[in-house]
Coordinates of C-alpha atoms in Angstrom, one line a residue:
M379 CA -11.3 12.9 7.9
A380 CA -7.5 12.5 8.1
V381 CA -6.0 9.5 6.6
D382 CA -4.7 6.9 9.0
T383 CA -0.9 6.8 8.3
S384 CA -0.1 3.9 10.6
P385 CA 1.4 0.9 8.9
R386 CA -0.7 -2.2 8.1
S387 CA 1.6 -4.6 9.9
T388 CA 4.3 -4.6 12.5
T389 CA 7.0 -2.2 11.3
W390 CA 10.4 -1.0 12.4
T391 CA 12.5 1.7 10.7
Y392 CA 16.2 2.6 11.2
V393 CA 16.9 6.2 10.5
D394 CA 19.5 8.7 11.8
G395 CA 21.0 6.2 14.2
E396 CA 17.9 4.9 15.9
W397 CA 15.1 2.3 15.5
L398 CA 11.6 3.7 15.4
T399 CA 8.3 1.8 15.4
G400 CA 5.3 2.6 13.2
N401 CA 5.5 5.0 10.3
P402 CA 7.8 7.9 11.3
P403 CA 7.4 11.2 9.4
L404 CA 10.6 11.3 7.5
I405 CA 9.8 13.4 4.4
G406 CA 8.2 16.9 4.4
P407 CA 6.5 19.0 1.8
T408 CA 9.7 20.7 0.7
S409 CA 11.7 17.5 0.4
H410 CA 13.0 16.8 -3.1
A411 CA 11.9 13.2 -2.7
I412 CA 8.2 14.0 -2.3
W413 CA 8.2 16.9 -4.8
L414 CA 10.4 15.6 -7.5
G415 CA 10.7 11.8 -6.9
S416 CA 14.4 11.3 -6.0
T417 CA 13.8 7.9 -4.2
V418 CA 15.3 4.5 -4.6
F419 CA 14.8 1.3 -2.7
D420 CA 15.4 -2.4 -2.6
G421 CA 13.6 -5.3 -1.1
A422 CA 14.9 -8.5 0.5
R423 CA 13.0 -11.2 2.4
W424 CA 13.5 -12.8 5.8
F425 CA 11.6 -16.0 6.6
D426 CA 12.2 -19.1 8.8
G427 CA 15.5 -17.7 10.0
I428 CA 17.0 -17.0 6.5
A429 CA 17.3 -14.0 4.2
P430 CA 18.2 -15.3 0.8
D431 CA 20.6 -13.0 -1.2
L432 CA 20.3 -10.2 1.4
D433 CA 23.9 -9.2 0.6
L434 CA 23.1 -8.8 -3.1
H435 CA 20.0 -6.6 -2.4
C436 CA 22.2 -4.4 -0.1
Q437 CA 24.7 -4.0 -2.9
R438 CA 22.0 -3.1 -5.4
I439 CA 20.5 -0.3 -3.3
N440 CA 23.8 1.5 -3.5
R441 CA 24.1 1.1 -7.2
S442 CA 20.5 2.5 -7.5
A443 CA 21.5 5.4 -5.4
L444 CA 24.4 6.3 -7.7
A445 CA 22.2 5.9 -10.8
M446 CA 19.7 8.4 -9.2
G447 CA 22.5 10.9 -8.5
L448 CA 22.4 10.2 -4.7
K449 CA 25.3 9.5 -2.4
P450 CA 25.3 6.0 -0.7
L451 CA 25.7 6.7 3.0
K452 CA 26.2 3.1 4.2
T453 CA 28.2 0.2 2.8
A454 CA 26.4 -2.9 1.7
E455 CA 27.9 -4.7 4.7
E456 CA 26.6 -2.0 7.1
I457 CA 23.1 -2.2 5.6
E458 CA 23.1 -6.0 5.9
A459 CA 24.2 -5.9 9.5
L460 CA 21.5 -3.4 10.3
A461 CA 18.9 -5.7 8.6
W462 CA 19.8 -8.6 10.9
E463 CA 19.6 -6.2 13.9
G464 CA 16.1 -5.2 12.8
V465 CA 14.9 -8.8 12.3
K466 CA 15.5 -9.4 16.0
K467 CA 12.8 -6.9 16.8
F468 CA 10.1 -9.2 15.4
D469 CA 8.5 -12.3 16.8
G470 CA 10.3 -14.6 14.4
K471 CA 7.1 -16.2 13.1
T472 CA 5.9 -14.0 10.2
P473 CA 8.0 -13.3 7.0
I474 CA 9.5 -9.9 6.8
Y475 CA 10.1 -7.5 3.9
I476 CA 13.5 -5.7 4.3
K477 CA 13.5 -2.4 2.5
P478 CA 16.6 -0.1 2.4
M479 CA 15.9 3.3 1.0
Y480 CA 17.8 6.5 -0.1
W481 CA 16.2 9.8 -1.0
G482 CA 17.1 13.4 -1.7
E483 CA 16.2 16.2 0.7
H484 CA 17.2 19.2 -1.5
G485 CA 17.6 20.2 -5.1
S486 CA 21.0 21.1 -6.4
S487 CA 22.3 24.7 -6.6
A488 CA 22.4 24.5 -10.4
S489 CA 18.7 23.5 -10.7
V490 CA 16.1 22.5 -8.1
V491 CA 15.0 19.7 -10.5
A492 CA 18.3 17.9 -10.1
V493 CA 18.9 16.3 -6.7
D494 CA 21.7 17.5 -4.4
A495 CA 23.7 14.3 -3.7
E496 CA 25.0 15.9 -0.4
S497 CA 21.4 16.0 0.9
T498 CA 20.9 12.2 0.6
R499 CA 19.2 10.5 3.5
F500 CA 19.0 6.8 4.3
A501 CA 16.5 4.6 6.1
L502 CA 16.0 0.9 6.5
C503 CA 12.4 -0.3 6.9
L504 CA 11.3 -3.8 8.0
F505 CA 7.7 -4.9 8.1
E506 CA 5.8 -8.1 8.3
A507 CA 4.5 -9.4 5.0
A508 CA 3.4 -13.0 4.2
L509 CA 4.9 -14.8 1.3
G510 CA 2.1 -15.3 -1.3
G511 CA 1.2 -16.2 -4.8
H512 CA 1.9 -19.9 -4.8
G513 CA -1.6 -20.8 -5.8
G514 CA -0.8 -19.4 -9.2
V515 CA -1.6 -16.1 -10.9
T516 CA -3.5 -14.9 -14.0
L517 CA -2.0 -12.5 -16.6
T518 CA -3.3 -10.3 -19.4
V519 CA -1.2 -8.4 -21.9
S520 CA -1.0 -4.8 -20.7
P521 CA -1.7 -1.9 -23.1
F522 CA 1.0 0.0 -21.2
R523 CA 4.7 -0.3 -21.9
R524 CA 8.1 -0.2 -20.1
P525 CA 10.2 2.9 -20.9
S526 CA 13.6 2.7 -22.4
P527 CA 16.8 4.0 -20.6
E528 CA 16.6 7.1 -22.8
T529 CA 13.2 8.0 -21.3
A530 CA 13.3 6.9 -17.7
M531 CA 15.8 5.9 -14.9
T532 CA 15.5 2.2 -15.7
D533 CA 19.0 1.3 -14.3
A534 CA 17.8 2.1 -10.8
K535 CA 15.2 0.5 -8.6
A536 CA 13.6 3.9 -8.5
G537 CA 10.3 4.7 -6.9
S538 CA 9.4 6.9 -9.8
L539 CA 9.1 3.8 -12.1
Y540 CA 6.4 2.1 -10.0
P541 CA 3.3 4.3 -10.7
N542 CA 3.5 2.8 -14.2
S543 CA 3.5 -0.7 -12.8
G544 CA 0.6 0.3 -10.5
R545 CA -1.6 1.4 -13.4
M546 CA -0.8 -1.8 -15.3
I547 CA -2.0 -3.9 -12.3
V548 CA -5.1 -1.7 -11.8
E549 CA -6.0 -2.0 -15.5
A550 CA -5.5 -5.8 -15.4
K551 CA -7.6 -6.2 -12.3
K552 CA -10.4 -4.3 -13.9
R553 CA -10.5 -7.0 -16.6
G554 CA -10.4 -9.8 -14.0
F555 CA -6.7 -10.7 -14.0
D556 CA -4.1 -10.6 -11.2
N557 CA -1.3 -9.0 -13.0
A558 CA -0.1 -8.0 -16.5
L559 CA 2.4 -9.2 -19.1
V560 CA 4.3 -6.2 -20.1
R561 CA 6.2 -5.2 -23.3
D562 CA 8.9 -2.7 -24.1
M563 CA 8.5 0.2 -26.4
I564 CA 9.0 -1.9 -29.5
G565 CA 6.7 -4.7 -28.5
N566 CA 8.9 -7.3 -27.0
V567 CA 7.8 -9.0 -23.8
V568 CA 10.0 -8.0 -20.9
E569 CA 8.4 -9.0 -17.6
T570 CA 5.1 -8.7 -15.6
A571 CA 4.1 -5.5 -13.9
S572 CA 5.8 -6.6 -10.7
S573 CA 8.1 -9.6 -11.4
N574 CA 10.3 -11.3 -14.0
V575 CA 8.8 -13.9 -16.3
F576 CA 9.8 -17.2 -17.8
M577 CA 8.2 -19.4 -20.4
V578 CA 8.9 -23.1 -21.2
K579 CA 8.5 -24.6 -24.7
D580 CA 9.6 -28.2 -25.6
G581 CA 11.7 -28.4 -22.5
I582 CA 13.6 -25.1 -23.2
I583 CA 13.3 -22.4 -20.6
C584 CA 13.3 -18.8 -22.0
T585 CA 13.2 -15.5 -20.2
P586 CA 13.4 -12.0 -21.9
V587 CA 16.9 -10.8 -22.5
A588 CA 18.0 -8.0 -20.1
N589 CA 17.7 -5.0 -22.4
R590 CA 17.7 -2.3 -19.7
T591 CA 14.0 -1.6 -20.0
F592 CA 13.3 -3.7 -16.9
L593 CA 14.9 -4.8 -13.6
A594 CA 16.6 -8.1 -14.3
G595 CA 16.1 -9.3 -10.8
I596 CA 18.3 -11.0 -8.2
T597 CA 15.9 -13.9 -7.8
R598 CA 15.7 -14.2 -11.6
A599 CA 19.4 -14.7 -11.8
R600 CA 19.4 -17.1 -8.9
V601 CA 16.7 -19.3 -10.4
M602 CA 18.4 -19.3 -13.8
G603 CA 21.7 -20.4 -12.2
L604 CA 20.0 -23.2 -10.2
L605 CA 18.1 -24.5 -13.2
R606 CA 21.2 -24.5 -15.4
R607 CA 23.2 -26.3 -12.7
E608 CA 20.4 -28.9 -12.7
G609 CA 20.9 -29.5 -16.4
F610 CA 18.1 -27.4 -17.8
D611 CA 18.6 -25.4 -21.0
V612 CA 17.9 -21.8 -19.9
R613 CA 18.1 -19.0 -22.5
E614 CA 17.8 -15.2 -22.5
E615 CA 16.0 -14.2 -25.7
T616 CA 13.9 -11.6 -27.4
L617 CA 10.4 -12.9 -26.9
S618 CA 7.0 -12.0 -28.3
V619 CA 3.5 -12.2 -26.9
E620 CA 2.7 -15.0 -29.4
Q621 CA 5.6 -17.1 -28.1
F622 CA 4.2 -16.8 -24.6
M623 CA 0.7 -17.7 -25.8
A624 CA 2.1 -20.9 -27.4
A625 CA 4.2 -21.8 -24.3
D626 CA 3.9 -25.1 -22.4
E627 CA 4.1 -23.3 -19.1
I628 CA 4.8 -19.8 -17.7
F629 CA 6.1 -18.8 -14.3
T630 CA 7.3 -15.7 -12.6
T631 CA 10.2 -14.9 -10.2
G632 CA 10.6 -12.1 -7.8
N633 CA 11.8 -11.3 -4.3
Y634 CA 8.2 -10.9 -2.9
S635 CA 6.9 -14.4 -3.8
K636 CA 9.9 -16.2 -5.2
V637 CA 8.6 -18.6 -7.9
V638 CA 4.9 -18.5 -9.0
S639 CA 3.1 -20.4 -11.8
V640 CA 0.9 -18.6 -14.3
N641 CA -2.6 -20.3 -14.6
R642 CA -3.9 -18.1 -17.4
L643 CA -2.6 -15.6 -20.0
D644 CA -5.6 -13.9 -21.5
N645 CA -7.8 -16.7 -22.9
R646 CA -5.1 -19.4 -22.7
E647 CA -5.2 -21.7 -19.6
F648 CA -2.1 -23.3 -18.1
Q649 CA -1.5 -26.0 -15.5
Q650 CA 1.3 -25.6 -13.0
G651 CA 4.1 -27.2 -14.9
P652 CA 7.0 -29.4 -13.8
V653 CA 9.6 -26.7 -14.5
A654 CA 8.0 -24.2 -12.3
R655 CA 7.6 -26.7 -9.5
K656 CA 11.3 -27.7 -9.9
A657 CA 12.4 -24.1 -10.0
L658 CA 10.6 -23.4 -6.7
E659 CA 12.0 -26.6 -5.2
L660 CA 15.6 -25.8 -6.2
Y661 CA 15.3 -22.2 -4.9
M662 CA 14.0 -23.3 -1.5
D663 CA 16.6 -26.1 -1.2
W664 CA 19.3 -23.5 -1.9
A665 CA 17.8 -20.9 0.4
Y666 CA 17.5 -23.4 3.3
G667 CA 21.1 -24.6 2.7
R668 CA 20.0 -28.1 1.6
T669 CA 22.2 -27.9 -1.6
A670 CA 25.6 -26.6 -2.3
S671 CA 25.9 -22.8 -2.7
E672 CA 25.2 -21.4 -6.2
E673 CA 27.3 -18.3 -6.7

């Protein structure tokens, strides 16, 4: 039986100058992207009439394209304008995921393994996706690691990095957890399988230092700035699993669910802490324009 390729929620995609509904067939069996993985993407959110940091996500997709060896075909401003055009195609009730993408169609003349930048294609996909995770999540330490920049294209939001994240989540779920706490190749905690991570100890907020083994996210930076402006001591440090196990509270940040408390790390239980609650409050106040802009 053929697999149903229709999207699982209302979806619109801009490609080659037109908006298409559903899941248009954009990549064929000879495409470099499907064969050799030359894909990058980014993800922003629209909800309640706002799209926090959409401009920064549109800037980052072009940086990812360059890191992959692709050629950005749109300016960040053009992508942002298209995103707002696409939002108008929805009912305005359900949150939307905004996903700009670049990929390569052909290999270079020097070697098919390397992508031909001149064959770059662009699409912008928007689909309905509810915000989630605010009941808290559970984590377990993953046996799998994040690669270093010498071994993978960690400076791009590359599709090729995500099968590793996927196996982390699958392995964690098999052991009864929602997600995984992930280390780099030398054993330092860097993030979860799908979000950035913070810990709080004695009132000090710490997050793993951006060491190029993980995507130091836009929402991460936004939350750090908002907390610092509020007077919190926020530090980027090299952190161990043992420090996370001894923390007073843990929370994650990411574009998909914004700020989420961690209820359990392996056998250690946590309550939703005051810092996580404050971080979410500050983020939403900023997003809805209830506070002065934090640049």
